[in-house]
Amino acid sequence: MGTLVSHIFPGTMFFFLGWWYLFNCLRNYHLQGVYIHQNVFSKTLESLGKIILCVAGMFSQCFSAHWLLFIKEEDPDSADWQHFTMYLLFFITGIFDLVCPRYGKNGRTLWYMSYIAAYLLESALFYGHTHDREILDAQCHLLITYSGVAVSGTLVYLLYNPSSIIASVLYSCLLVLHGIWFCEVGFIIYSPFPDTLWKLDNAAHAMLADVFFCWTFIGVVLLMLVIALIMNGYYSRRANHVINTRPLEMNGLLDSD
């Protein structure tokens, strides 16, 4: 069955990956003038970290389900096995992170396809959480599905336009949103606070969850805009400093001659 931790753990992973991608794509854009998507996303450290986290997640879900897919005279722990499958999907993308850079353009295409498939299949898994559930529970998981499909759609665009800085930033933004909403769903449905105001069978609360989702997206966009402006200012001053110091260095060389 689902728990607060089973939503916080993947949400935190998506959250930090989104910010990692944002800082790296903006940094590469300012240093190189063009953002080469696959060079950032294929770093070994990131790949190994993702693999380790996904393996930990898979084992935790197996222990939660008691390592049994079917239980006689009881309903199977289908939610645990769906979470296990999600970790398995992103474990496979971690393997692709390590392998694909060795195969040039075909490897880059395969890398994108692995991530597109992972987010689409993850969305299909969490769409299954909307069946035969209270309206608030179903709506929260439906919004997870929407954000996963949006991430996948952005990757489809990047597959054909890998140097688009706008699409790369949007991908980071949607991934951060995906992660934050995972955590918010955990606190809404499995609140650790005994006096929670959320009622799972209340349609008005389901509509309020939509509002919170939109506010989260707006907050992420504004925060990323501020970070982008700060990084732009930093690298602009850095570039001006390099330009201004080069003539002085040349004059010093001429004087020494």
PDB file of C-alpha atoms in Angstrom, residues 35-180:
ATOM      1  CA  TYR A  35      23.266  23.779 -24.820  1.00  0.00           C
ATOM      2  CA  ILE A  36      24.251  20.239 -25.879  1.00  0.00           C
ATOM      3  CA  HIS A  37      21.669  18.183 -24.032  1.00  0.00           C
ATOM      4  CA  GLN A  38      23.259  14.749 -23.998  1.00  0.00           C
ATOM      5  CA  ASN A  39      26.629  15.905 -22.661  1.00  0.00           C
ATOM      6  CA  VAL A  40      25.127  17.097 -19.386  1.00  0.00           C
ATOM      7  CA  PHE A  41      22.704  14.255 -18.834  1.00  0.00           C
ATOM      8  CA  SER A  42      25.238  11.492 -19.391  1.00  0.00           C
ATOM      9  CA  LYS A  43      27.561  12.270 -16.506  1.00  0.00           C
ATOM     10  CA  THR A  44      28.771   9.157 -14.748  1.00  0.00           C
ATOM     11  CA  LEU A  45      28.218  10.467 -11.235  1.00  0.00           C
ATOM     12  CA  GLU A  46      24.591  11.310 -11.937  1.00  0.00           C
ATOM     13  CA  SER A  47      23.992   7.935 -13.570  1.00  0.00           C
ATOM     14  CA  LEU A  48      25.489   5.938 -10.709  1.00  0.00           C
ATOM     15  CA  GLY A  49      23.574   7.972  -8.147  1.00  0.00           C
ATOM     16  CA  LYS A  50      20.328   7.329  -9.998  1.00  0.00           C
ATOM     17  CA  ILE A  51      21.046   3.598 -10.231  1.00  0.00           C
ATOM     18  CA  ILE A  52      21.802   3.337  -6.501  1.00  0.00           C
ATOM     19  CA  LEU A  53      18.653   5.239  -5.512  1.00  0.00           C
ATOM     20  CA  CYS A  54      16.468   3.154  -7.813  1.00  0.00           C
ATOM     21  CA  VAL A  55      17.904  -0.107  -6.485  1.00  0.00           C
ATOM     22  CA  ALA A  56      17.203   1.089  -2.938  1.00  0.00           C
ATOM     23  CA  GLY A  57      13.664   2.003  -3.962  1.00  0.00           C
ATOM     24  CA  MET A  58      13.051  -1.379  -5.608  1.00  0.00           C
ATOM     25  CA  PHE A  59      14.228  -3.294  -2.534  1.00  0.00           C
ATOM     26  CA  SER A  60      12.119  -1.147  -0.205  1.00  0.00           C
ATOM     27  CA  GLN A  61       8.983  -1.815  -2.268  1.00  0.00           C
ATOM     28  CA  CYS A  62       9.733  -5.549  -2.383  1.00  0.00           C
ATOM     29  CA  PHE A  63      10.062  -5.641   1.406  1.00  0.00           C
ATOM     30  CA  SER A  64       6.840  -3.660   1.737  1.00  0.00           C
ATOM     31  CA  ALA A  65       5.047  -6.193  -0.495  1.00  0.00           C
ATOM     32  CA  HIS A  66       6.679  -9.109   1.406  1.00  0.00           C
ATOM     33  CA  TRP A  67       8.242 -10.245  -1.896  1.00  0.00           C
ATOM     34  CA  LEU A  68       4.886 -11.706  -2.969  1.00  0.00           C
ATOM     35  CA  LEU A  69       3.176 -10.670  -6.201  1.00  0.00           C
ATOM     36  CA  PHE A  70       0.043 -12.718  -5.480  1.00  0.00           C
ATOM     37  CA  ILE A  71      -1.314 -13.569  -2.049  1.00  0.00           C
ATOM     38  CA  LYS A  72      -3.942 -16.269  -1.621  1.00  0.00           C
ATOM     39  CA  GLU A  73      -7.293 -15.031  -0.338  1.00  0.00           C
ATOM     40  CA  GLU A  74      -5.976 -11.470  -0.186  1.00  0.00           C
ATOM     41  CA  ASP A  75      -5.638  -8.599  -2.616  1.00  0.00           C
ATOM     42  CA  PRO A  76      -2.072  -8.194  -3.911  1.00  0.00           C
ATOM     43  CA  ASP A  77      -0.051  -5.161  -2.871  1.00  0.00           C
ATOM     44  CA  SER A  78      -0.482  -3.706  -6.346  1.00  0.00           C
ATOM     45  CA  ALA A  79       0.548  -0.172  -5.311  1.00  0.00           C
ATOM     46  CA  ASP A  80       3.895  -1.440  -4.014  1.00  0.00           C
ATOM     47  CA  TRP A  81       4.550  -3.344  -7.233  1.00  0.00           C
ATOM     48  CA  GLN A  82       3.626  -0.300  -9.306  1.00  0.00           C
ATOM     49  CA  HIS A  83       6.149   1.773  -7.346  1.00  0.00           C
ATOM     50  CA  PHE A  84       8.686  -1.042  -7.820  1.00  0.00           C
ATOM     51  CA  THR A  85       8.088  -0.897 -11.581  1.00  0.00           C
ATOM     52  CA  MET A  86       8.602   2.872 -11.592  1.00  0.00           C
ATOM     53  CA  TYR A  87      12.006   2.469  -9.934  1.00  0.00           C
ATOM     54  CA  LEU A  88      12.842  -0.314 -12.391  1.00  0.00           C
ATOM     55  CA  LEU A  89      12.094   2.004 -15.327  1.00  0.00           C
ATOM     56  CA  PHE A  90      14.442   4.703 -14.077  1.00  0.00           C
ATOM     57  CA  PHE A  91      17.065   2.129 -13.110  1.00  0.00           C
ATOM     58  CA  ILE A  92      17.075   1.157 -16.796  1.00  0.00           C
ATOM     59  CA  THR A  93      17.482   4.819 -17.819  1.00  0.00           C
ATOM     60  CA  GLY A  94      20.509   4.987 -15.511  1.00  0.00           C
ATOM     61  CA  ILE A  95      22.038   2.082 -17.433  1.00  0.00           C
ATOM     62  CA  PHE A  96      21.282   3.892 -20.691  1.00  0.00           C
ATOM     63  CA  ASP A  97      23.028   6.992 -19.293  1.00  0.00           C
ATOM     64  CA  LEU A  98      26.227   4.982 -19.068  1.00  0.00           C
ATOM     65  CA  VAL A  99      25.956   3.079 -22.349  1.00  0.00           C
ATOM     66  CA  CYS A 100      24.430   5.508 -24.876  1.00  0.00           C
ATOM     67  CA  PRO A 101      27.265   8.114 -25.071  1.00  0.00           C
ATOM     68  CA  ARG A 102      29.495   5.449 -26.644  1.00  0.00           C
ATOM     69  CA  TYR A 103      27.306   5.194 -29.745  1.00  0.00           C
ATOM     70  CA  GLY A 104      27.223   8.772 -30.996  1.00  0.00           C
ATOM     71  CA  LYS A 105      24.056  10.074 -32.632  1.00  0.00           C
ATOM     72  CA  ASN A 106      22.254   6.728 -32.453  1.00  0.00           C
ATOM     73  CA  GLY A 107      23.103   6.520 -28.766  1.00  0.00           C
ATOM     74  CA  ARG A 108      21.659  10.000 -28.194  1.00  0.00           C
ATOM     75  CA  THR A 109      18.417   9.010 -29.906  1.00  0.00           C
ATOM     76  CA  LEU A 110      18.245   5.825 -27.864  1.00  0.00           C
ATOM     77  CA  TRP A 111      18.851   7.835 -24.685  1.00  0.00           C
ATOM     78  CA  TYR A 112      15.900  10.107 -25.425  1.00  0.00           C
ATOM     79  CA  MET A 113      13.664   7.185 -26.323  1.00  0.00           C
ATOM     80  CA  SER A 114      14.476   5.413 -23.043  1.00  0.00           C
ATOM     81  CA  TYR A 115      13.469   8.467 -21.013  1.00  0.00           C
ATOM     82  CA  ILE A 116      10.353   9.128 -23.086  1.00  0.00           C
ATOM     83  CA  ALA A 117       9.250   5.534 -22.561  1.00  0.00           C
ATOM     84  CA  ALA A 118      10.069   5.670 -18.832  1.00  0.00           C
ATOM     85  CA  TYR A 119       7.945   8.767 -18.160  1.00  0.00           C
ATOM     86  CA  LEU A 120       5.071   7.535 -20.316  1.00  0.00           C
ATOM     87  CA  LEU A 121       5.013   4.151 -18.584  1.00  0.00           C
ATOM     88  CA  GLU A 122       5.302   5.830 -15.182  1.00  0.00           C
ATOM     89  CA  SER A 123       2.296   7.973 -16.106  1.00  0.00           C
ATOM     90  CA  ALA A 124       0.359   4.858 -17.105  1.00  0.00           C
ATOM     91  CA  LEU A 125       1.186   3.268 -13.741  1.00  0.00           C
ATOM     92  CA  PHE A 126      -0.058   6.223 -11.746  1.00  0.00           C
ATOM     93  CA  TYR A 127      -3.141   6.563 -13.895  1.00  0.00           C
ATOM     94  CA  GLY A 128      -3.983   3.151 -12.460  1.00  0.00           C
ATOM     95  CA  HIS A 129      -4.043   4.803  -9.023  1.00  0.00           C
ATOM     96  CA  THR A 130      -7.119   6.767 -10.086  1.00  0.00           C
ATOM     97  CA  HIS A 131      -9.398   3.724 -10.279  1.00  0.00           C
ATOM     98  CA  ASP A 132     -11.850   2.916  -7.479  1.00  0.00           C
ATOM     99  CA  ARG A 133     -10.419   5.536  -5.127  1.00  0.00           C
ATOM    100  CA  GLU A 134     -11.758   8.532  -3.237  1.00  0.00           C
ATOM    101  CA  ILE A 135     -12.085  11.602  -5.438  1.00  0.00           C
ATOM    102  CA  LEU A 136      -9.209  13.531  -3.826  1.00  0.00           C
ATOM    103  CA  ASP A 137      -6.873  10.528  -3.990  1.00  0.00           C
ATOM    104  CA  ALA A 138      -7.769   9.943  -7.645  1.00  0.00           C
ATOM    105  CA  GLN A 139      -7.332  13.595  -8.590  1.00  0.00           C
ATOM    106  CA  CYS A 140      -3.909  13.857  -6.928  1.00  0.00           C
ATOM    107  CA  HIS A 141      -2.626  10.840  -8.845  1.00  0.00           C
ATOM    108  CA  LEU A 142      -4.200  12.091 -12.063  1.00  0.00           C
ATOM    109  CA  LEU A 143      -2.130  15.264 -11.728  1.00  0.00           C
ATOM    110  CA  ILE A 144       0.992  13.116 -11.301  1.00  0.00           C
ATOM    111  CA  THR A 145       0.007  11.451 -14.574  1.00  0.00           C
ATOM    112  CA  TYR A 146      -0.401  14.814 -16.325  1.00  0.00           C
ATOM    113  CA  SER A 147       3.014  16.068 -15.163  1.00  0.00           C
ATOM    114  CA  GLY A 148       4.682  12.821 -16.284  1.00  0.00           C
ATOM    115  CA  VAL A 149       3.128  13.083 -19.736  1.00  0.00           C
ATOM    116  CA  ALA A 150       4.249  16.732 -19.943  1.00  0.00           C
ATOM    117  CA  VAL A 151       7.839  15.734 -19.113  1.00  0.00           C
ATOM    118  CA  SER A 152       7.721  13.036 -21.784  1.00  0.00           C
ATOM    119  CA  GLY A 153       6.303  15.464 -24.363  1.00  0.00           C
ATOM    120  CA  THR A 154       9.133  17.925 -23.689  1.00  0.00           C
ATOM    121  CA  LEU A 155      11.660  15.143 -24.245  1.00  0.00           C
ATOM    122  CA  VAL A 156      10.020  14.346 -27.593  1.00  0.00           C
ATOM    123  CA  TYR A 157      10.613  17.964 -28.636  1.00  0.00           C
ATOM    124  CA  LEU A 158      14.217  17.831 -27.368  1.00  0.00           C
ATOM    125  CA  LEU A 159      14.788  14.662 -29.380  1.00  0.00           C
ATOM    126  CA  TYR A 160      14.453  16.754 -32.551  1.00  0.00           C
ATOM    127  CA  ASN A 161      15.769  20.038 -31.077  1.00  0.00           C
ATOM    128  CA  PRO A 162      18.518  19.035 -28.623  1.00  0.00           C
ATOM    129  CA  SER A 163      20.099  22.514 -28.583  1.00  0.00           C
ATOM    130  CA  SER A 164      16.945  24.355 -27.498  1.00  0.00           C
ATOM    131  CA  ILE A 165      17.722  26.115 -24.215  1.00  0.00           C
ATOM    132  CA  ILE A 166      14.043  27.020 -23.701  1.00  0.00           C
ATOM    133  CA  ALA A 167      12.900  23.408 -24.041  1.00  0.00           C
ATOM    134  CA  SER A 168      15.730  22.283 -21.759  1.00  0.00           C
ATOM    135  CA  VAL A 169      14.709  24.745 -19.054  1.00  0.00           C
ATOM    136  CA  LEU A 170      11.070  23.722 -19.468  1.00  0.00           C
ATOM    137  CA  TYR A 171      12.095  20.084 -19.035  1.00  0.00           C
ATOM    138  CA  SER A 172      13.870  20.978 -15.786  1.00  0.00           C
ATOM    139  CA  CYS A 173      10.863  22.987 -14.622  1.00  0.00           C
ATOM    140  CA  LEU A 174       8.406  20.160 -15.284  1.00  0.00           C
ATOM    141  CA  LEU A 175      10.676  17.632 -13.601  1.00  0.00           C
ATOM    142  CA  VAL A 176      10.907  19.783 -10.464  1.00  0.00           C
ATOM    143  CA  LEU A 177       7.112  20.174 -10.537  1.00  0.00           C
ATOM    144  CA  HIS A 178       6.777  16.402 -10.904  1.00  0.00           C
ATOM    145  CA  GLY A 179       8.957  15.858  -7.850  1.00  0.00           C
ATOM    146  CA  ILE A 180       7.321  18.485  -5.647  1.00  0.00           C
TER     147      ILE A 180
END
